[in-house]
C-alpha atoms as an extended CHARMM CRD file, in Angstrom:
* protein
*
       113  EXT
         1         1  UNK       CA             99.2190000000      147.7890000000       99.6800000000  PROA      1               0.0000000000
         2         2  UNK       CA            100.5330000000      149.2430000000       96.7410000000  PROA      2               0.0000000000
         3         3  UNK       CA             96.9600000000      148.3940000000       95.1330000000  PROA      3               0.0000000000
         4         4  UNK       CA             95.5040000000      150.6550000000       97.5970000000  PROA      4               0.0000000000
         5         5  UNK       CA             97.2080000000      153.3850000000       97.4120000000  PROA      5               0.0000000000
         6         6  UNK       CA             96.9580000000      153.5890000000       93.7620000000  PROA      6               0.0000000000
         7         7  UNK       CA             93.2990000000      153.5550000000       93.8510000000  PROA      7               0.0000000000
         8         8  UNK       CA             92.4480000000      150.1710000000       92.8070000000  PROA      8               0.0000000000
         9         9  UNK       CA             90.9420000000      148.9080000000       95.9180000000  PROA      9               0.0000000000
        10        10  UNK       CA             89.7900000000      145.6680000000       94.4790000000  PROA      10              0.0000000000
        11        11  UNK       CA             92.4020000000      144.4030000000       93.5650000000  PROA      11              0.0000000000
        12        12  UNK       CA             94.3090000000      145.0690000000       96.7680000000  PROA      12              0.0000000000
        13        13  UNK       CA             91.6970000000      143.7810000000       98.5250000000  PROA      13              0.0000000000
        14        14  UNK       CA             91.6770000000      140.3850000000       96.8410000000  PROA      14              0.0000000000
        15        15  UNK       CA             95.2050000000      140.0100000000       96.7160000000  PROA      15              0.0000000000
        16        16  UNK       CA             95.2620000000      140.3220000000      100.9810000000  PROA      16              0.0000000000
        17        17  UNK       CA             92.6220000000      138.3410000000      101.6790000000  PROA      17              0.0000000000
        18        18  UNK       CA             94.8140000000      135.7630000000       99.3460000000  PROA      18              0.0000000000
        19        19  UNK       CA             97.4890000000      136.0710000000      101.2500000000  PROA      19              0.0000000000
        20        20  UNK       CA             95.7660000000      135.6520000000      104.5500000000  PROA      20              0.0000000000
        21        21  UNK       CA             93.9440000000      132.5150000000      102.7690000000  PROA      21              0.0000000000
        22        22  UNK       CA             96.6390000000      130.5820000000      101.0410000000  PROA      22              0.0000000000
        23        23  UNK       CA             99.1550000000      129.0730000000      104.1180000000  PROA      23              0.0000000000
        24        24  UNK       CA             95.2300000000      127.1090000000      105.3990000000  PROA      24              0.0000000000
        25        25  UNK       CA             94.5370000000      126.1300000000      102.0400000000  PROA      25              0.0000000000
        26        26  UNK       CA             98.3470000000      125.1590000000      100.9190000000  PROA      26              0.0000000000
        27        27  UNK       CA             98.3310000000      123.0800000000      104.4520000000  PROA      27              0.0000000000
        28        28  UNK       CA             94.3650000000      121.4370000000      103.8960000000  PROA      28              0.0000000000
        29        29  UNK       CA             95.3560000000      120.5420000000      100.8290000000  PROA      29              0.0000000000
        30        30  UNK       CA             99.1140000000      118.7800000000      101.8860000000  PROA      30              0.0000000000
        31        31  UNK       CA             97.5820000000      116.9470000000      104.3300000000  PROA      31              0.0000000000
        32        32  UNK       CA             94.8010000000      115.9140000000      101.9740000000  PROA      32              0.0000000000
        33        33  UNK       CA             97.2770000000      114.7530000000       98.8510000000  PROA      33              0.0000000000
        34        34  UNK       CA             99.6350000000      112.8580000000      101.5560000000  PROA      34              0.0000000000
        35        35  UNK       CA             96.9520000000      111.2300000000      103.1540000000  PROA      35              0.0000000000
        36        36  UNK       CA             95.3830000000      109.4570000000       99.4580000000  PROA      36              0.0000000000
        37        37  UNK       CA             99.1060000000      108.7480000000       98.5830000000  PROA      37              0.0000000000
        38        38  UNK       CA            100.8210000000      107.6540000000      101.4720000000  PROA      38              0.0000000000
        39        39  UNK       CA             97.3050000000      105.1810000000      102.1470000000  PROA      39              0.0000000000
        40        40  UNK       CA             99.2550000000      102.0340000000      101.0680000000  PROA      40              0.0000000000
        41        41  UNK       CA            102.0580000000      102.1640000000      103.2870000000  PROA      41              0.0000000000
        42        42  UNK       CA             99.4700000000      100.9680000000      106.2880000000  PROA      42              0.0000000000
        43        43  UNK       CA             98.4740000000       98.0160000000      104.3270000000  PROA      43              0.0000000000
        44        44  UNK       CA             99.2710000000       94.4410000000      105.1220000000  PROA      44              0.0000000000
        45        45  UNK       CA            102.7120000000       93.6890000000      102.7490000000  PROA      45              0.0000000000
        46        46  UNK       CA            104.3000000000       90.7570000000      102.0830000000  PROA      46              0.0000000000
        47        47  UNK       CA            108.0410000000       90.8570000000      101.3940000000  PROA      47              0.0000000000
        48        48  UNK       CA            109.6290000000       87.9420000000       99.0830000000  PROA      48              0.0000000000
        49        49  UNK       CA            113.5220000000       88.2340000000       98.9910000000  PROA      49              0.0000000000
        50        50  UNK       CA            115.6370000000       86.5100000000       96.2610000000  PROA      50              0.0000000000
        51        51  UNK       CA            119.1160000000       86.3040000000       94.9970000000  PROA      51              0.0000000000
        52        52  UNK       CA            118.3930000000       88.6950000000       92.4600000000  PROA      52              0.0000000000
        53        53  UNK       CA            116.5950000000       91.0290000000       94.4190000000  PROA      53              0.0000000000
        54        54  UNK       CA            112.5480000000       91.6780000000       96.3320000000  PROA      54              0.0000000000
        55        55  UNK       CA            109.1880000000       91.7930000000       95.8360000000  PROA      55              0.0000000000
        56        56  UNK       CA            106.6790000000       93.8530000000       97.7520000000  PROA      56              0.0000000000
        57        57  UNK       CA            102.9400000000       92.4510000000       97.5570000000  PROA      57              0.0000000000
        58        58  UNK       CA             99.9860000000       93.8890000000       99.0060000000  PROA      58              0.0000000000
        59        59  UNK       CA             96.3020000000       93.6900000000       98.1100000000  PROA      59              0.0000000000
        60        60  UNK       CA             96.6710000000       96.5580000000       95.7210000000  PROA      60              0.0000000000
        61        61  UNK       CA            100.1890000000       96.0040000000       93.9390000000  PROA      61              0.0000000000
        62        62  UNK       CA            103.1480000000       94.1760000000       93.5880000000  PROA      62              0.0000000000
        63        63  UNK       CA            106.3770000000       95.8400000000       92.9580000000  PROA      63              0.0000000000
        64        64  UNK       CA            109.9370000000       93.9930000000       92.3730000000  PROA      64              0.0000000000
        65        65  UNK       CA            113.5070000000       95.9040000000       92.5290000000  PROA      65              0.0000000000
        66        66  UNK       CA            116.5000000000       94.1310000000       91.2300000000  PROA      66              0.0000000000
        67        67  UNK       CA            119.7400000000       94.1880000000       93.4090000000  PROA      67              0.0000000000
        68        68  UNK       CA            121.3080000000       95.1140000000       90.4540000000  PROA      68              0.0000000000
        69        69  UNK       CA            119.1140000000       98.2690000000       90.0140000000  PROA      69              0.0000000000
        70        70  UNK       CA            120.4950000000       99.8770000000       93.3710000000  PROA      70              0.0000000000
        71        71  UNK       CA            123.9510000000      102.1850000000       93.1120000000  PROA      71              0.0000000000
        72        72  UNK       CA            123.9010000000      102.5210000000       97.1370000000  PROA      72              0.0000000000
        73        73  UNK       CA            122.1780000000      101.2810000000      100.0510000000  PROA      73              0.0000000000
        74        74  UNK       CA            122.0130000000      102.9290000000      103.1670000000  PROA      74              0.0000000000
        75        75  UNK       CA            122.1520000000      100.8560000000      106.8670000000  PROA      75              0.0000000000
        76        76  UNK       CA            120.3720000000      102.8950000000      109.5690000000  PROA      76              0.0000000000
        77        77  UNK       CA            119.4030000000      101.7740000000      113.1140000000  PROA      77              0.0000000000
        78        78  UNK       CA            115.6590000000      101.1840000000      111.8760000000  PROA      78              0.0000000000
        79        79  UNK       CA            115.6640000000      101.3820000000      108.4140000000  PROA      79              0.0000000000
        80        80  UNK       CA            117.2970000000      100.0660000000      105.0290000000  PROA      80              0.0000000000
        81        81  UNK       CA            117.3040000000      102.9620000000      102.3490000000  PROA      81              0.0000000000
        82        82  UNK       CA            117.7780000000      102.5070000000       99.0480000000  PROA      82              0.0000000000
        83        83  UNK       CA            119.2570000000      104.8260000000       96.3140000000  PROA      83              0.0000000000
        84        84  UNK       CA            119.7600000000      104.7910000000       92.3630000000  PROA      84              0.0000000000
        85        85  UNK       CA            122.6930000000      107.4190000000       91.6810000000  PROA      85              0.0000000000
        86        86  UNK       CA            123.4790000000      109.8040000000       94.3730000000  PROA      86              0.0000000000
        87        87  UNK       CA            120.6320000000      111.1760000000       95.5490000000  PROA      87              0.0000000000
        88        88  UNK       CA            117.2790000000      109.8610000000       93.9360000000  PROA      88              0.0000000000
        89        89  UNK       CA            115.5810000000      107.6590000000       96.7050000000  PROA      89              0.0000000000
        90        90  UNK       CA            114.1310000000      104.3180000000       95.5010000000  PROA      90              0.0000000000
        91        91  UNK       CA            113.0310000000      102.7880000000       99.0490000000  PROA      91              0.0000000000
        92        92  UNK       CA            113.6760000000      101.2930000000      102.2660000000  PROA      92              0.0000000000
        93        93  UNK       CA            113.0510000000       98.2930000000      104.6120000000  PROA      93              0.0000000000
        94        94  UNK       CA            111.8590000000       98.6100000000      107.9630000000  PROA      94              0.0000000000
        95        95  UNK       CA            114.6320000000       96.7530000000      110.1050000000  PROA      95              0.0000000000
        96        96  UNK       CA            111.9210000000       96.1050000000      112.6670000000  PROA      96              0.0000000000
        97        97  UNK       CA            110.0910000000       93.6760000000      110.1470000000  PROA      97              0.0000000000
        98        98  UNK       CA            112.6500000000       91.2540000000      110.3110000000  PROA      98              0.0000000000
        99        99  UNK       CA            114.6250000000       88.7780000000      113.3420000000  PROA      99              0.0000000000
       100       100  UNK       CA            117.9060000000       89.3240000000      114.5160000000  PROA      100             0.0000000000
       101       101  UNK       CA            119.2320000000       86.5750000000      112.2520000000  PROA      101             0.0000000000
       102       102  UNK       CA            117.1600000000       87.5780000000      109.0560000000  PROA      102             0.0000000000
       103       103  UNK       CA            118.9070000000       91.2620000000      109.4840000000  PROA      103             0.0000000000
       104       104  UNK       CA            122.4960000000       89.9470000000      110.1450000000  PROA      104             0.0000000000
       105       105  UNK       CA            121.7600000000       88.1150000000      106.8480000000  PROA      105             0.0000000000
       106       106  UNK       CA            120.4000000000       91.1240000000      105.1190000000  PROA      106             0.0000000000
       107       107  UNK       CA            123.1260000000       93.2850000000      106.2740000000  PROA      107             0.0000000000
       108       108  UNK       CA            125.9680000000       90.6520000000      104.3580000000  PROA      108             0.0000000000
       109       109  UNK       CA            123.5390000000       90.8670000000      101.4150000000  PROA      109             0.0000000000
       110       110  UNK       CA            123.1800000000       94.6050000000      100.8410000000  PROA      110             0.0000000000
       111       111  UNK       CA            126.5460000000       95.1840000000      102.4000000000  PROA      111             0.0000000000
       112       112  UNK       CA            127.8430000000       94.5730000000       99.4550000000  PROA      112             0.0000000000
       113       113  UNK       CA            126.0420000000       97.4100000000       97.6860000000  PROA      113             0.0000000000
């Protein structure tokens, strides 16, 4: 506005039709970026547990955390999330992918954590 009034039209021209522009943009391209990353979550996976910790295989990687890696683990209703430090998320489980008895046993297991 101030762009306007000074007499440099142009300018305050472009920069509203920016503003009007950016919030569809910002959101087309969110939804774009999360929808190429977030891809190989709805993949087939094939969880391996250990002693010393998981594996997570699917067609496109394979990815192993150590027990020993993990400061904290979180138990939710649904989910298992994992934590190095305080606050930097390093992933979860979906309780849902296992029995009743393979969760009981998972619970003892990262209880401990």
């Amino acid at each position: 506005m101030i762009c306007v009034l000074a007499d440099s039209r142009g300018a305050g021209y472009g920069m509203f039709v920016a503003a009007v522009i950016t919030p569809f943009v910002l959101t087309w391209s969110l939804r774009r970026t999360a929808r190429r990353q977030f891809a190989y979550l709805c993949v087939p996976t094939t969880l391996h547990f250990t002693a010393d910790g998981y594996e997570v295989r699917t067609a496109q990687q394979t990815m192993s955390l150590r027990w020993s890696f993990l400061d904290r683990v979180v138990t939710g209703e649904e989910f298992w999330l994992f934590f190095k430090g305080k606050k930097q998320f390093t992933g979860f489980l979906p309780r849902r992918a296992f029995t009743p008895e393979q969760q009981a046993a998972l619970d003892a297991v990262l209880g401990a954590k």
